Amino acid sequence: MILCGREVLQNPALFPLTQDSVLLAYFSVPKNGTRVLDLGVGQGYLGILLREWADCTVDGLELSEKAAAAARENYLRCAVPGNVLTCDWRDLPRDRVERYVLCVANPPYFPASAGPAGKHRLARTAGADMAETLCRAAARALQNGGRFCLCCPPERLPDWLCALRSVGVEPKRLRPVIQQTGTPPCLLLLEGKKGGKPGMRWLKPLALKTRSGVPTSELKAIYGGTK
């Protein structure tokens, strides 16, 4: 597969590239020089996309050994500076605590009963405590004032808002993603700020298609920036 002009590994069984990752990278663009942590890095696509938008360093945590190995190879192929560690985000290493200005996550939506057994299944599925444990990991990894950006399905928004506030990460920006004007959100892009003051901005919806069914100019611009 070609991503950002480079050939990268893509194992369909190990968290393939989705449009969610492309939209999240666009939503959470870091400043140049920022050190980013990808919680659940998969095969490394989100880090590659972020690197296209900004001159940043992207570290990653990944529970699946096979996915972590693929992410390391893809980082090498795309010249993405950063380290990918094979570990659970619940076990954030001490040297990663309060180290980052931005954390990102495209967490899994699969029910806990889905997928293969073992660590790969755990990495792919959304347990009942996923929002709490992921937000806690982000809060530990972030410096004060740092941002946590993630994707979430609309029906899980209350869980994520509660989880963010419970760890001192204040929800600050929310952008709905819609298929077309007039349709309900199919995805939410959410940003929280560690130690932030109360007050969240609703951004205008990001429409994927026009009424005639063709990609919108904004979606074309997003993909144009990742070639």
PDB file of N, CA and C in Angstrom, residues 47-113:
ATOM      1  N   GLY A  47       0.651   7.872  12.912  1.00  0.00           N
ATOM      2  CA  GLY A  47       1.913   8.595  13.064  1.00  0.00           C
ATOM      3  C   GLY A  47       2.474   9.074  11.733  1.00  0.00           C
ATOM      4  N   ILE A  48       2.342   8.242  10.703  1.00  0.00           N
ATOM      5  CA  ILE A  48       2.810   8.628   9.364  1.00  0.00           C
ATOM      6  C   ILE A  48       2.013   9.816   8.853  1.00  0.00           C
ATOM      7  N   LEU A  49       0.711   9.798   9.058  1.00  0.00           N
ATOM      8  CA  LEU A  49      -0.144  10.898   8.623  1.00  0.00           C
ATOM      9  C   LEU A  49       0.175  12.182   9.380  1.00  0.00           C
ATOM     10  N   LEU A  50       0.365  12.085  10.682  1.00  0.00           N
ATOM     11  CA  LEU A  50       0.705  13.273  11.471  1.00  0.00           C
ATOM     12  C   LEU A  50       2.020  13.883  11.004  1.00  0.00           C
ATOM     13  N   ARG A  51       2.948  13.016  10.667  1.00  0.00           N
ATOM     14  CA  ARG A  51       4.254  13.487  10.201  1.00  0.00           C
ATOM     15  C   ARG A  51       4.133  14.262   8.890  1.00  0.00           C
ATOM     16  N   GLU A  52       3.129  13.943   8.080  1.00  0.00           N
ATOM     17  CA  GLU A  52       2.886  14.685   6.848  1.00  0.00           C
ATOM     18  C   GLU A  52       2.380  16.094   7.132  1.00  0.00           C
ATOM     19  N   TRP A  53       1.630  16.239   8.224  1.00  0.00           N
ATOM     20  CA  TRP A  53       1.044  17.535   8.547  1.00  0.00           C
ATOM     21  C   TRP A  53       1.984  18.415   9.355  1.00  0.00           C
ATOM     22  N   ALA A  54       2.933  17.831  10.078  1.00  0.00           N
ATOM     23  CA  ALA A  54       3.806  18.626  10.944  1.00  0.00           C
ATOM     24  C   ALA A  54       5.129  17.907  11.163  1.00  0.00           C
ATOM     25  N   ASP A  55       6.164  18.673  11.485  1.00  0.00           N
ATOM     26  CA  ASP A  55       7.487  18.131  11.782  1.00  0.00           C
ATOM     27  C   ASP A  55       7.500  17.709  13.241  1.00  0.00           C
ATOM     28  N   CYS A  56       6.985  16.508  13.500  1.00  0.00           N
ATOM     29  CA  CYS A  56       6.821  16.047  14.879  1.00  0.00           C
ATOM     30  C   CYS A  56       7.468  14.681  15.059  1.00  0.00           C
ATOM     31  N   THR A  57       7.661  14.311  16.317  1.00  0.00           N
ATOM     32  CA  THR A  57       8.135  12.985  16.691  1.00  0.00           C
ATOM     33  C   THR A  57       6.942  12.213  17.236  1.00  0.00           C
ATOM     34  N   VAL A  58       6.758  10.983  16.794  1.00  0.00           N
ATOM     35  CA  VAL A  58       5.587  10.207  17.192  1.00  0.00           C
ATOM     36  C   VAL A  58       6.015   8.889  17.821  1.00  0.00           C
ATOM     37  N   ASP A  59       5.824   8.772  19.132  1.00  0.00           N
ATOM     38  CA  ASP A  59       6.013   7.500  19.815  1.00  0.00           C
ATOM     39  C   ASP A  59       4.691   6.741  19.810  1.00  0.00           C
ATOM     40  N   GLY A  60       4.762   5.448  20.093  1.00  0.00           N
ATOM     41  CA  GLY A  60       3.535   4.659  20.096  1.00  0.00           C
ATOM     42  C   GLY A  60       3.570   3.543  21.118  1.00  0.00           C
ATOM     43  N   LEU A  61       2.393   3.190  21.615  1.00  0.00           N
ATOM     44  CA  LEU A  61       2.212   2.014  22.461  1.00  0.00           C
ATOM     45  C   LEU A  61       1.278   1.062  21.735  1.00  0.00           C
ATOM     46  N   GLU A  62       1.604  -0.216  21.738  1.00  0.00           N
ATOM     47  CA  GLU A  62       0.786  -1.200  21.034  1.00  0.00           C
ATOM     48  C   GLU A  62       0.848  -2.540  21.757  1.00  0.00           C
ATOM     49  N   LEU A  63      -0.313  -3.108  22.037  1.00  0.00           N
ATOM     50  CA  LEU A  63      -0.388  -4.367  22.761  1.00  0.00           C
ATOM     51  C   LEU A  63      -0.029  -5.563  21.885  1.00  0.00           C
ATOM     52  N   SER A  64      -0.387  -5.504  20.606  1.00  0.00           N
ATOM     53  CA  SER A  64      -0.111  -6.614  19.685  1.00  0.00           C
ATOM     54  C   SER A  64       1.341  -6.569  19.217  1.00  0.00           C
ATOM     55  N   GLU A  65       2.089  -7.641  19.468  1.00  0.00           N
ATOM     56  CA  GLU A  65       3.489  -7.690  19.061  1.00  0.00           C
ATOM     57  C   GLU A  65       3.643  -7.577  17.544  1.00  0.00           C
ATOM     58  N   LYS A  66       2.755  -8.261  16.805  1.00  0.00           N
ATOM     59  CA  LYS A  66       2.853  -8.234  15.342  1.00  0.00           C
ATOM     60  C   LYS A  66       2.569  -6.836  14.800  1.00  0.00           C
ATOM     61  N   ALA A  67       1.565  -6.165  15.342  1.00  0.00           N
ATOM     62  CA  ALA A  67       1.245  -4.812  14.882  1.00  0.00           C
ATOM     63  C   ALA A  67       2.372  -3.848  15.229  1.00  0.00           C
ATOM     64  N   ALA A  68       2.938  -3.985  16.428  1.00  0.00           N
ATOM     65  CA  ALA A  68       4.040  -3.105  16.832  1.00  0.00           C
ATOM     66  C   ALA A  68       5.243  -3.273  15.906  1.00  0.00           C
ATOM     67  N   ALA A  69       5.531  -4.513  15.531  1.00  0.00           N
ATOM     68  CA  ALA A  69       6.645  -4.754  14.613  1.00  0.00           C
ATOM     69  C   ALA A  69       6.376  -4.116  13.254  1.00  0.00           C
ATOM     70  N   ALA A  70       5.142  -4.209  12.773  1.00  0.00           N
ATOM     71  CA  ALA A  70       4.785  -3.575  11.505  1.00  0.00           C
ATOM     72  C   ALA A  70       4.901  -2.055  11.602  1.00  0.00           C
ATOM     73  N   ALA A  71       4.484  -1.498  12.738  1.00  0.00           N
ATOM     74  CA  ALA A  71       4.574  -0.045  12.932  1.00  0.00           C
ATOM     75  C   ALA A  71       6.027   0.417  12.905  1.00  0.00           C
ATOM     76  N   ARG A  72       6.907  -0.328  13.538  1.00  0.00           N
ATOM     77  CA  ARG A  72       8.332   0.048  13.530  1.00  0.00           C
ATOM     78  C   ARG A  72       8.874   0.043  12.096  1.00  0.00           C
ATOM     79  N   GLU A  73       8.518  -0.981  11.341  1.00  0.00           N
ATOM     80  CA  GLU A  73       8.978  -1.057   9.950  1.00  0.00           C
ATOM     81  C   GLU A  73       8.405   0.095   9.130  1.00  0.00           C
ATOM     82  N   ASN A  74       7.135   0.399   9.329  1.00  0.00           N
ATOM     83  CA  ASN A  74       6.518   1.492   8.572  1.00  0.00           C
ATOM     84  C   ASN A  74       7.098   2.844   8.952  1.00  0.00           C
ATOM     85  N   TYR A  75       7.437   3.039  10.225  1.00  0.00           N
ATOM     86  CA  TYR A  75       8.097   4.280  10.640  1.00  0.00           C
ATOM     87  C   TYR A  75       9.449   4.420   9.930  1.00  0.00           C
ATOM     88  N   LEU A  76      10.183   3.309   9.807  1.00  0.00           N
ATOM     89  CA  LEU A  76      11.463   3.360   9.112  1.00  0.00           C
ATOM     90  C   LEU A  76      11.273   3.705   7.640  1.00  0.00           C
ATOM     91  N   ARG A  77      10.296   3.089   7.016  1.00  0.00           N
ATOM     92  CA  ARG A  77      10.060   3.321   5.596  1.00  0.00           C
ATOM     93  C   ARG A  77       9.657   4.765   5.311  1.00  0.00           C
ATOM     94  N   CYS A  78       8.943   5.375   6.260  1.00  0.00           N
ATOM     95  CA  CYS A  78       8.436   6.733   6.046  1.00  0.00           C
ATOM     96  C   CYS A  78       9.234   7.787   6.808  1.00  0.00           C
ATOM     97  N   ALA A  79      10.365   7.395   7.386  1.00  0.00           N
ATOM     98  CA  ALA A  79      11.246   8.325   8.096  1.00  0.00           C
ATOM     99  C   ALA A  79      10.516   9.083   9.190  1.00  0.00           C
ATOM    100  N   VAL A  80       9.700   8.363   9.961  1.00  0.00           N
ATOM    101  CA  VAL A  80       9.000   8.969  11.100  1.00  0.00           C
ATOM    102  C   VAL A  80       9.851   8.776  12.348  1.00  0.00           C
ATOM    103  N   PRO A  81      10.341   9.852  12.964  1.00  0.00           N
ATOM    104  CA  PRO A  81      11.111   9.697  14.188  1.00  0.00           C
ATOM    105  C   PRO A  81      10.200   9.329  15.352  1.00  0.00           C
ATOM    106  N   GLY A  82      10.623   8.359  16.139  1.00  0.00           N
ATOM    107  CA  GLY A  82       9.828   7.945  17.284  1.00  0.00           C
ATOM    108  C   GLY A  82      10.047   6.483  17.608  1.00  0.00           C
ATOM    109  N   ASN A  83       9.606   6.083  18.795  1.00  0.00           N
ATOM    110  CA  ASN A  83       9.758   4.716  19.276  1.00  0.00           C
ATOM    111  C   ASN A  83       8.392   4.077  19.457  1.00  0.00           C
ATOM    112  N   VAL A  84       8.273   2.820  19.068  1.00  0.00           N
ATOM    113  CA  VAL A  84       7.047   2.058  19.277  1.00  0.00           C
ATOM    114  C   VAL A  84       7.336   0.979  20.312  1.00  0.00           C
ATOM    115  N   LEU A  85       6.626   1.036  21.428  1.00  0.00           N
ATOM    116  CA  LEU A  85       6.796   0.077  22.513  1.00  0.00           C
ATOM    117  C   LEU A  85       5.665  -0.929  22.503  1.00  0.00           C
ATOM    118  N   THR A  86       5.985  -2.180  22.763  1.00  0.00           N
ATOM    119  CA  THR A  86       4.968  -3.217  22.871  1.00  0.00           C
ATOM    120  C   THR A  86       4.526  -3.308  24.323  1.00  0.00           C
ATOM    121  N   CYS A  87       3.408  -2.682  24.635  1.00  0.00           N
ATOM    122  CA  CYS A  87       2.878  -2.740  25.997  1.00  0.00           C
ATOM    123  C   CYS A  87       1.434  -2.250  26.006  1.00  0.00           C
ATOM    124  N   ASP A  88       0.762  -2.527  27.083  1.00  0.00           N
ATOM    125  CA  ASP A  88      -0.607  -2.075  27.307  1.00  0.00           C
ATOM    126  C   ASP A  88      -0.565  -0.619  27.756  1.00  0.00           C
ATOM    127  N   TRP A  89      -1.507   0.197  27.261  1.00  0.00           N
ATOM    128  CA  TRP A  89      -1.496   1.601  27.704  1.00  0.00           C
ATOM    129  C   TRP A  89      -1.779   1.734  29.194  1.00  0.00           C
ATOM    130  N   ARG A  90      -2.343   0.688  29.802  1.00  0.00           N
ATOM    131  CA  ARG A  90      -2.542   0.699  31.253  1.00  0.00           C
ATOM    132  C   ARG A  90      -1.217   0.669  32.000  1.00  0.00           C
ATOM    133  N   ASP A  91      -0.171   0.185  31.325  1.00  0.00           N
ATOM    134  CA  ASP A  91       1.153   0.045  31.939  1.00  0.00           C
ATOM    135  C   ASP A  91       2.120   1.062  31.347  1.00  0.00           C
ATOM    136  N   LEU A  92       1.716   2.305  31.285  1.00  0.00           N
ATOM    137  CA  LEU A  92       2.552   3.355  30.714  1.00  0.00           C
ATOM    138  C   LEU A  92       3.903   3.399  31.430  1.00  0.00           C
ATOM    139  N   PRO A  93       5.005   3.241  30.689  1.00  0.00           N
ATOM    140  CA  PRO A  93       6.324   3.269  31.334  1.00  0.00           C
ATOM    141  C   PRO A  93       6.581   4.590  32.058  1.00  0.00           C
ATOM    142  N   ARG A  94       7.346   4.542  33.122  1.00  0.00           N
ATOM    143  CA  ARG A  94       7.587   5.740  33.932  1.00  0.00           C
ATOM    144  C   ARG A  94       8.272   6.844  33.145  1.00  0.00           C
ATOM    145  N   ASP A  95       9.129   6.452  32.201  1.00  0.00           N
ATOM    146  CA  ASP A  95       9.838   7.487  31.448  1.00  0.00           C
ATOM    147  C   ASP A  95       8.948   8.177  30.418  1.00  0.00           C
ATOM    148  N   ARG A  96       7.679   7.737  30.291  1.00  0.00           N
ATOM    149  CA  ARG A  96       6.721   8.387  29.390  1.00  0.00           C
ATOM    150  C   ARG A  96       5.750   9.297  30.142  1.00  0.00           C
ATOM    151  N   VAL A  97       5.813   9.318  31.439  1.00  0.00           N
ATOM    152  CA  VAL A  97       4.882  10.118  32.235  1.00  0.00           C
ATOM    153  C   VAL A  97       5.187  11.607  32.062  1.00  0.00           C
ATOM    154  N   GLU A  98       4.136  12.390  31.757  1.00  0.00           N
ATOM    155  CA  GLU A  98       4.221  13.847  31.586  1.00  0.00           C
ATOM    156  C   GLU A  98       5.308  14.248  30.583  1.00  0.00           C
ATOM    157  N   ARG A  99       5.408  13.472  29.518  1.00  0.00           N
ATOM    158  CA  ARG A  99       6.444  13.722  28.517  1.00  0.00           C
ATOM    159  C   ARG A  99       5.900  14.366  27.240  1.00  0.00           C
ATOM    160  N   TYR A 100       4.573  14.304  27.036  1.00  0.00           N
ATOM    161  CA  TYR A 100       4.032  14.633  25.724  1.00  0.00           C
ATOM    162  C   TYR A 100       3.148  15.885  25.741  1.00  0.00           C
ATOM    163  N   VAL A 101       3.140  16.561  24.601  1.00  0.00           N
ATOM    164  CA  VAL A 101       2.277  17.725  24.389  1.00  0.00           C
ATOM    165  C   VAL A 101       0.971  17.299  23.726  1.00  0.00           C
ATOM    166  N   LEU A 102       0.995  16.173  23.025  1.00  0.00           N
ATOM    167  CA  LEU A 102      -0.198  15.668  22.342  1.00  0.00           C
ATOM    168  C   LEU A 102      -0.245  14.152  22.437  1.00  0.00           C
ATOM    169  N   CYS A 103      -1.402  13.634  22.813  1.00  0.00           N
ATOM    170  CA  CYS A 103      -1.694  12.202  22.718  1.00  0.00           C
ATOM    171  C   CYS A 103      -2.836  12.032  21.722  1.00  0.00           C
ATOM    172  N   VAL A 104      -2.780  10.968  20.929  1.00  0.00           N
ATOM    173  CA  VAL A 104      -3.834  10.669  19.967  1.00  0.00           C
ATOM    174  C   VAL A 104      -4.238   9.212  20.117  1.00  0.00           C
ATOM    175  N   ALA A 105      -5.491   8.934  19.756  1.00  0.00           N
ATOM    176  CA  ALA A 105      -5.967   7.552  19.806  1.00  0.00           C
ATOM    177  C   ALA A 105      -7.139   7.378  18.863  1.00  0.00           C
ATOM    178  N   ASN A 106      -7.085   6.303  18.091  1.00  0.00           N
ATOM    179  CA  ASN A 106      -8.214   5.854  17.287  1.00  0.00           C
ATOM    180  C   ASN A 106      -8.611   4.507  17.863  1.00  0.00           C
ATOM    181  N   PRO A 107      -9.342   4.524  18.977  1.00  0.00           N
ATOM    182  CA  PRO A 107      -9.583   3.276  19.716  1.00  0.00           C
ATOM    183  C   PRO A 107     -10.528   2.339  18.984  1.00  0.00           C
ATOM    184  N   PRO A 108     -10.468   1.056  19.326  1.00  0.00           N
ATOM    185  CA  PRO A 108     -11.320   0.066  18.652  1.00  0.00           C
ATOM    186  C   PRO A 108     -12.776   0.207  19.061  1.00  0.00           C
ATOM    187  N   TYR A 109     -13.673  -0.198  18.150  1.00  0.00           N
ATOM    188  CA  TYR A 109     -15.100  -0.148  18.425  1.00  0.00           C
ATOM    189  C   TYR A 109     -15.710  -1.536  18.534  1.00  0.00           C
ATOM    190  N   PHE A 110     -14.900  -2.580  18.250  1.00  0.00           N
ATOM    191  CA  PHE A 110     -15.448  -3.928  18.250  1.00  0.00           C
ATOM    192  C   PHE A 110     -15.914  -4.325  19.648  1.00  0.00           C
ATOM    193  N   PRO A 111     -17.026  -5.081  19.768  1.00  0.00           N
ATOM    194  CA  PRO A 111     -17.423  -5.584  21.083  1.00  0.00           C
ATOM    195  C   PRO A 111     -16.399  -6.566  21.609  1.00  0.00           C
ATOM    196  N   ALA A 112     -16.339  -6.716  22.917  1.00  0.00           N
ATOM    197  CA  ALA A 112     -15.303  -7.538  23.546  1.00  0.00           C
ATOM    198  C   ALA A 112     -15.379  -8.998  23.139  1.00  0.00           C
ATOM    199  N   SER A 113     -16.529  -9.448  22.636  1.00  0.00           N
ATOM    200  CA  SER A 113     -16.672 -10.850  22.229  1.00  0.00           C
ATOM    201  C   SER A 113     -16.165 -11.115  20.821  1.00  0.00           C
TER     202      SER A 113
END
